Amino acid sequence: MFNKLKQFKDLKTQAKVMQDALAEEKVTEEKNGVTITMNGNMEVLNVAIASGQTKEAIENGVKSCFNEALKKTQRLMAKKMQEMGGFPGLN
């Protein structure tokens, strides 16, 4: 039982290290005058919209920018996990 608790604690510690490392990473995507910046924990850090954009262009830009930034962040997370050796016991 204590072995399982130690494994859980180790896993929790490794997850925290991973989360801290990902918080330092940034992904920026720009489309149709919209720029979105996210960190590696998939938190939106900044949204910038160029002036003179139509409502439709802004909506399309936000949607495509967010989706692409999310994909880049997911790839970044996978790469970081690989670099850090993944999570033992979850492979």
mmCIF file of N, CA and C in Angstrom:
data_model
loop_
_atom_site.group_PDB
_atom_site.id
_atom_site.type_symbol
_atom_site.label_atom_id
_atom_site.label_comp_id
_atom_site.label_asym_id
_atom_site.label_seq_id
_atom_site.Cartn_x
_atom_site.Cartn_y
_atom_site.Cartn_z
ATOM 1 N N MET A 1 0.824 -1.196 0.000
ATOM 2 C CA MET A 1 0.000 0.000 0.000
ATOM 3 C C MET A 1 0.872 1.265 0.000
ATOM 4 N N PHE A 2 1.931 1.251 0.838
ATOM 5 C CA PHE A 2 2.793 2.429 0.901
ATOM 6 C C PHE A 2 3.544 2.639 -0.401
ATOM 7 N N ASN A 3 3.845 1.544 -1.089
ATOM 8 C CA ASN A 3 4.507 1.629 -2.376
ATOM 9 C C ASN A 3 3.612 2.366 -3.383
ATOM 10 N N LYS A 4 2.322 2.058 -3.359
ATOM 11 C CA LYS A 4 1.366 2.730 -4.258
ATOM 12 C C LYS A 4 1.288 4.224 -3.931
ATOM 13 N N LEU A 5 1.303 4.560 -2.640
ATOM 14 C CA LEU A 5 1.253 5.969 -2.239
ATOM 15 C C LEU A 5 2.512 6.706 -2.701
ATOM 16 N N LYS A 6 3.662 6.040 -2.593
ATOM 17 C CA LYS A 6 4.901 6.658 -3.064
ATOM 18 C C LYS A 6 4.861 6.862 -4.577
ATOM 19 N N GLN A 7 4.355 5.874 -5.316
ATOM 20 C CA GLN A 7 4.232 6.010 -6.771
ATOM 21 C C GLN A 7 3.309 7.174 -7.111
ATOM 22 N N PHE A 8 2.210 7.307 -6.384
ATOM 23 C CA PHE A 8 1.272 8.396 -6.625
ATOM 24 C C PHE A 8 1.935 9.739 -6.350
ATOM 25 N N LYS A 9 2.690 9.815 -5.247
ATOM 26 C CA LYS A 9 3.379 11.067 -4.905
ATOM 27 C C LYS A 9 4.411 11.410 -5.981
ATOM 28 N N ASP A 10 5.171 10.404 -6.432
ATOM 29 C CA ASP A 10 6.161 10.634 -7.483
ATOM 30 C C ASP A 10 5.500 11.109 -8.773
ATOM 31 N N LEU A 11 4.380 10.497 -9.121
ATOM 32 C CA LEU A 11 3.640 10.876 -10.325
ATOM 33 C C LEU A 11 3.120 12.304 -10.208
ATOM 34 N N LYS A 12 2.616 12.649 -9.040
ATOM 35 C CA LYS A 12 2.107 14.002 -8.795
ATOM 36 C C LYS A 12 3.237 15.029 -8.909
ATOM 37 N N THR A 13 4.404 14.692 -8.364
ATOM 38 C CA THR A 13 5.564 15.577 -8.440
ATOM 39 C C THR A 13 6.003 15.770 -9.890
ATOM 40 N N GLN A 14 6.035 14.676 -10.643
ATOM 41 C CA GLN A 14 6.447 14.757 -12.041
ATOM 42 C C GLN A 14 5.439 15.576 -12.853
ATOM 43 N N ALA A 15 4.157 15.425 -12.554
ATOM 44 C CA ALA A 15 3.127 16.209 -13.251
ATOM 45 C C ALA A 15 3.292 17.701 -12.956
ATOM 46 N N LYS A 16 3.635 18.045 -11.724
ATOM 47 C CA LYS A 16 3.843 19.448 -11.356
ATOM 48 C C LYS A 16 5.049 20.030 -12.086
ATOM 49 N N VAL A 17 6.123 19.246 -12.190
ATOM 50 C CA VAL A 17 7.321 19.689 -12.925
ATOM 51 C C VAL A 17 6.954 19.937 -14.386
ATOM 52 N N MET A 18 6.181 19.016 -14.957
ATOM 53 C CA MET A 18 5.742 19.148 -16.346
ATOM 54 C C MET A 18 4.885 20.406 -16.519
ATOM 55 N N GLN A 19 3.937 20.617 -15.616
ATOM 56 C CA GLN A 19 3.051 21.776 -15.699
ATOM 57 C C GLN A 19 3.854 23.073 -15.612
ATOM 58 N N ASP A 20 4.827 23.122 -14.717
ATOM 59 C CA ASP A 20 5.663 24.319 -14.585
ATOM 60 C C ASP A 20 6.486 24.567 -15.845
ATOM 61 N N ALA A 21 7.023 23.487 -16.429
ATOM 62 C CA ALA A 21 7.813 23.625 -17.660
ATOM 63 C C ALA A 21 6.937 24.113 -18.804
ATOM 64 N N LEU A 22 5.729 23.589 -18.902
ATOM 65 C CA LEU A 22 4.820 23.992 -19.984
ATOM 66 C C LEU A 22 4.338 25.434 -19.814
ATOM 67 N N ALA A 23 4.223 25.886 -18.583
ATOM 68 C CA ALA A 23 3.780 27.265 -18.337
ATOM 69 C C ALA A 23 4.771 28.270 -18.911
ATOM 70 N N GLU A 24 6.035 27.852 -19.039
ATOM 71 C CA GLU A 24 7.069 28.736 -19.576
ATOM 72 C C GLU A 24 7.046 28.809 -21.104
ATOM 73 N N GLU A 25 6.455 27.820 -21.744
ATOM 74 C CA GLU A 25 6.405 27.767 -23.211
ATOM 75 C C GLU A 25 5.267 28.657 -23.724
ATOM 76 N N LYS A 26 5.476 29.250 -24.879
ATOM 77 C CA LYS A 26 4.445 30.106 -25.477
ATOM 78 C C LYS A 26 4.261 29.746 -26.949
ATOM 79 N N VAL A 27 3.017 29.780 -27.382
ATOM 80 C CA VAL A 27 2.654 29.520 -28.774
ATOM 81 C C VAL A 27 1.851 30.718 -29.248
ATOM 82 N N THR A 28 2.218 31.274 -30.397
ATOM 83 C CA THR A 28 1.487 32.414 -30.961
ATOM 84 C C THR A 28 1.020 32.056 -32.362
ATOM 85 N N GLU A 29 -0.229 32.379 -32.633
ATOM 86 C CA GLU A 29 -0.818 32.114 -33.944
ATOM 87 C C GLU A 29 -1.507 33.388 -34.421
ATOM 88 N N GLU A 30 -1.358 33.687 -35.723
ATOM 89 C CA GLU A 30 -1.976 34.894 -36.295
ATOM 90 C C GLU A 30 -2.708 34.528 -37.569
ATOM 91 N N LYS A 31 -3.973 34.951 -37.656
ATOM 92 C CA LYS A 31 -4.776 34.740 -38.855
ATOM 93 C C LYS A 31 -5.816 35.856 -38.969
ATOM 94 N N ASN A 32 -5.976 36.348 -40.173
ATOM 95 C CA ASN A 32 -7.019 37.352 -40.464
ATOM 96 C C ASN A 32 -6.999 38.535 -39.490
ATOM 97 N N GLY A 33 -5.824 38.999 -39.120
ATOM 98 C CA GLY A 33 -5.728 40.159 -38.237
ATOM 99 C C GLY A 33 -5.945 39.849 -36.768
ATOM 100 N N VAL A 34 -6.048 38.586 -36.422
ATOM 101 C CA VAL A 34 -6.227 38.169 -35.027
ATOM 102 C C VAL A 34 -4.975 37.412 -34.597
ATOM 103 N N THR A 35 -4.453 37.763 -33.429
ATOM 104 C CA THR A 35 -3.290 37.076 -32.884
ATOM 105 C C THR A 35 -3.645 36.537 -31.500
ATOM 106 N N ILE A 36 -3.383 35.256 -31.290
ATOM 107 C CA ILE A 36 -3.639 34.621 -29.995
ATOM 108 C C ILE A 36 -2.331 34.014 -29.503
ATOM 109 N N THR A 37 -2.034 34.259 -28.231
ATOM 110 C CA THR A 37 -0.869 33.664 -27.588
ATOM 111 C C THR A 37 -1.358 32.801 -26.435
ATOM 112 N N MET A 38 -0.872 31.543 -26.426
ATOM 113 C CA MET A 38 -1.219 30.599 -25.358
ATOM 114 C C MET A 38 0.073 30.097 -24.726
ATOM 115 N N ASN A 39 -0.035 29.639 -23.475
ATOM 116 C CA ASN A 39 1.119 28.968 -22.888
ATOM 117 C C ASN A 39 0.940 27.461 -23.057
ATOM 118 N N GLY A 40 1.924 26.707 -22.648
ATOM 119 C CA GLY A 40 1.889 25.263 -22.830
ATOM 120 C C GLY A 40 0.831 24.555 -22.008
ATOM 121 N N ASN A 41 0.218 25.252 -21.062
ATOM 122 C CA ASN A 41 -0.870 24.685 -20.269
ATOM 123 C C ASN A 41 -2.233 25.010 -20.873
ATOM 124 N N MET A 42 -2.223 25.451 -22.117
ATOM 125 C CA MET A 42 -3.430 25.780 -22.873
ATOM 126 C C MET A 42 -4.227 26.940 -22.277
ATOM 127 N N GLU A 43 -3.524 27.872 -21.662
ATOM 128 C CA GLU A 43 -4.150 29.079 -21.150
ATOM 129 C C GLU A 43 -3.908 30.205 -22.151
ATOM 130 N N VAL A 44 -4.955 30.926 -22.503
ATOM 131 C CA VAL A 44 -4.818 32.052 -23.419
ATOM 132 C C VAL A 44 -4.184 33.205 -22.642
ATOM 133 N N LEU A 45 -3.054 33.676 -23.138
ATOM 134 C CA LEU A 45 -2.331 34.760 -22.476
ATOM 135 C C LEU A 45 -2.660 36.114 -23.081
ATOM 136 N N ASN A 46 -2.913 36.131 -24.398
ATOM 137 C CA ASN A 46 -3.151 37.399 -25.066
ATOM 138 C C ASN A 46 -3.988 37.186 -26.323
ATOM 139 N N VAL A 47 -4.884 38.126 -26.579
ATOM 140 C CA VAL A 47 -5.642 38.161 -27.823
ATOM 141 C C VAL A 47 -5.526 39.581 -28.359
ATOM 142 N N ALA A 48 -5.071 39.704 -29.596
ATOM 143 C CA ALA A 48 -4.951 41.018 -30.225
ATOM 144 C C ALA A 48 -5.710 40.988 -31.544
ATOM 145 N N ILE A 49 -6.476 42.055 -31.789
ATOM 146 C CA ILE A 49 -7.259 42.155 -33.017
ATOM 147 C C ILE A 49 -6.868 43.450 -33.726
ATOM 148 N N ALA A 50 -6.438 43.318 -34.967
ATOM 149 C CA ALA A 50 -6.055 44.487 -35.754
ATOM 150 C C ALA A 50 -7.292 45.348 -36.009
ATOM 151 N N SER A 51 -7.105 46.634 -36.034
ATOM 152 C CA SER A 51 -8.235 47.535 -36.265
ATOM 153 C C SER A 51 -8.715 47.421 -37.713
ATOM 154 N N GLY A 52 -9.959 47.773 -37.914
ATOM 155 C CA GLY A 52 -10.523 47.776 -39.254
ATOM 156 C C GLY A 52 -11.043 46.427 -39.712
ATOM 157 N N GLN A 53 -11.120 45.459 -38.825
ATOM 158 C CA GLN A 53 -11.601 44.127 -39.194
ATOM 159 C C GLN A 53 -13.129 44.077 -39.101
ATOM 160 N N THR A 54 -13.744 43.356 -40.011
ATOM 161 C CA THR A 54 -15.187 43.158 -39.940
ATOM 162 C C THR A 54 -15.491 42.130 -38.851
ATOM 163 N N LYS A 55 -16.737 42.118 -38.410
ATOM 164 C CA LYS A 55 -17.155 41.167 -37.384
ATOM 165 C C LYS A 55 -16.919 39.738 -37.857
ATOM 166 N N GLU A 56 -17.239 39.473 -39.105
ATOM 167 C CA GLU A 56 -17.066 38.130 -39.662
ATOM 168 C C GLU A 56 -15.589 37.735 -39.710
ATOM 169 N N ALA A 57 -14.719 38.664 -40.103
ATOM 170 C CA ALA A 57 -13.275 38.386 -40.163
ATOM 171 C C ALA A 57 -12.729 38.119 -38.766
ATOM 172 N N ILE A 58 -13.206 38.884 -37.789
ATOM 173 C CA ILE A 58 -12.758 38.679 -36.408
ATOM 174 C C ILE A 58 -13.210 37.306 -35.909
ATOM 175 N N GLU A 59 -14.467 36.963 -36.148
ATOM 176 C CA GLU A 59 -14.987 35.664 -35.706
ATOM 177 C C GLU A 59 -14.206 34.512 -36.334
ATOM 178 N N ASN A 60 -13.996 34.598 -37.642
ATOM 179 C CA ASN A 60 -13.240 33.547 -38.336
ATOM 180 C C ASN A 60 -11.788 33.501 -37.857
ATOM 181 N N GLY A 61 -11.203 34.673 -37.673
ATOM 182 C CA GLY A 61 -9.818 34.741 -37.212
ATOM 183 C C GLY A 61 -9.642 34.157 -35.825
ATOM 184 N N VAL A 62 -10.551 34.496 -34.915
ATOM 185 C CA VAL A 62 -10.465 33.968 -33.544
ATOM 186 C C VAL A 62 -10.615 32.452 -33.556
ATOM 187 N N LYS A 63 -11.598 31.972 -34.301
ATOM 188 C CA LYS A 63 -11.851 30.531 -34.345
ATOM 189 C C LYS A 63 -10.646 29.783 -34.916
ATOM 190 N N SER A 64 -10.156 30.200 -36.066
ATOM 191 C CA SER A 64 -9.051 29.473 -36.690
ATOM 192 C C SER A 64 -7.754 29.643 -35.901
ATOM 193 N N CYS A 65 -7.532 30.840 -35.363
ATOM 194 C CA CYS A 65 -6.330 31.093 -34.557
ATOM 195 C C CYS A 65 -6.327 30.223 -33.299
ATOM 196 N N PHE A 66 -7.443 30.206 -32.611
ATOM 197 C CA PHE A 66 -7.533 29.439 -31.372
ATOM 198 C C PHE A 66 -7.327 27.953 -31.649
ATOM 199 N N ASN A 67 -7.996 27.428 -32.670
ATOM 200 C CA ASN A 67 -7.867 26.004 -32.995
ATOM 201 C C ASN A 67 -6.430 25.637 -33.366
ATOM 202 N N GLU A 68 -5.776 26.474 -34.149
ATOM 203 C CA GLU A 68 -4.396 26.190 -34.546
ATOM 204 C C GLU A 68 -3.441 26.313 -33.360
ATOM 205 N N ALA A 69 -3.644 27.327 -32.525
ATOM 206 C CA ALA A 69 -2.804 27.490 -31.330
ATOM 207 C C ALA A 69 -2.991 26.301 -30.388
ATOM 208 N N LEU A 70 -4.206 25.798 -30.281
ATOM 209 C CA LEU A 70 -4.484 24.636 -29.444
ATOM 210 C C LEU A 70 -3.759 23.400 -29.961
ATOM 211 N N LYS A 71 -3.787 23.193 -31.278
ATOM 212 C CA LYS A 71 -3.086 22.058 -31.878
ATOM 213 C C LYS A 71 -1.576 22.161 -31.629
ATOM 214 N N LYS A 72 -1.027 23.359 -31.809
ATOM 215 C CA LYS A 72 0.405 23.558 -31.575
ATOM 216 C C LYS A 72 0.756 23.284 -30.117
ATOM 217 N N THR A 73 -0.108 23.716 -29.213
ATOM 218 C CA THR A 73 0.119 23.496 -27.784
ATOM 219 C C THR A 73 0.075 22.016 -27.455
ATOM 220 N N GLN A 74 -0.849 21.288 -28.054
ATOM 221 C CA GLN A 74 -0.938 19.849 -27.810
ATOM 222 C C GLN A 74 0.307 19.130 -28.314
ATOM 223 N N ARG A 75 0.805 19.541 -29.479
ATOM 224 C CA ARG A 75 2.044 18.947 -29.995
ATOM 225 C C ARG A 75 3.218 19.272 -29.071
ATOM 226 N N LEU A 76 3.249 20.503 -28.571
ATOM 227 C CA LEU A 76 4.290 20.929 -27.645
ATOM 228 C C LEU A 76 4.239 20.092 -26.366
ATOM 229 N N MET A 77 3.048 19.861 -25.841
ATOM 230 C CA MET A 77 2.882 19.046 -24.638
ATOM 231 C C MET A 77 3.400 17.628 -24.867
ATOM 232 N N ALA A 78 3.057 17.048 -26.000
ATOM 233 C CA ALA A 78 3.498 15.685 -26.309
ATOM 234 C C ALA A 78 5.021 15.627 -26.412
ATOM 235 N N LYS A 79 5.606 16.626 -27.060
ATOM 236 C CA LYS A 79 7.058 16.671 -27.212
ATOM 237 C C LYS A 79 7.738 16.804 -25.852
ATOM 238 N N LYS A 80 7.223 17.689 -25.003
ATOM 239 C CA LYS A 80 7.803 17.888 -23.677
ATOM 240 C C LYS A 80 7.701 16.612 -22.850
ATOM 241 N N MET A 81 6.559 15.929 -22.947
ATOM 242 C CA MET A 81 6.397 14.687 -22.198
ATOM 243 C C MET A 81 7.419 13.657 -22.650
ATOM 244 N N GLN A 82 7.627 13.582 -23.961
ATOM 245 C CA GLN A 82 8.617 12.650 -24.501
ATOM 246 C C GLN A 82 10.016 12.992 -23.996
ATOM 247 N N GLU A 83 10.355 14.282 -24.041
ATOM 248 C CA GLU A 83 11.670 14.733 -23.598
ATOM 249 C C GLU A 83 11.901 14.437 -22.120
ATOM 250 N N MET A 84 10.838 14.525 -21.319
ATOM 251 C CA MET A 84 10.962 14.312 -19.882
ATOM 252 C C MET A 84 10.777 12.840 -19.512
ATOM 253 N N GLY A 85 10.648 11.985 -20.519
ATOM 254 C CA GLY A 85 10.548 10.557 -20.241
ATOM 255 C C GLY A 85 9.145 10.050 -20.032
ATOM 256 N N GLY A 86 8.143 10.878 -20.292
ATOM 257 C CA GLY A 86 6.755 10.458 -20.116
ATOM 258 C C GLY A 86 6.438 10.261 -18.645
ATOM 259 N N PHE A 87 5.313 9.627 -18.394
ATOM 260 C CA PHE A 87 4.915 9.320 -17.026
ATOM 261 C C PHE A 87 5.011 7.823 -16.818
ATOM 262 N N PRO A 88 5.924 7.366 -15.964
ATOM 263 C CA PRO A 88 6.031 5.932 -15.711
ATOM 264 C C PRO A 88 4.705 5.388 -15.191
ATOM 265 N N GLY A 89 4.347 4.216 -15.639
ATOM 266 C CA GLY A 89 3.106 3.608 -15.206
ATOM 267 C C GLY A 89 1.934 3.939 -16.091
ATOM 268 N N LEU A 90 2.067 4.981 -16.926
ATOM 269 C CA LEU A 90 0.983 5.348 -17.834
ATOM 270 C C LEU A 90 1.280 4.926 -19.259
ATOM 271 N N ASN A 91 2.471 4.412 -19.512
ATOM 272 C CA ASN A 91 2.851 4.008 -20.865
ATOM 273 C C ASN A 91 2.286 2.653 -21.206
#
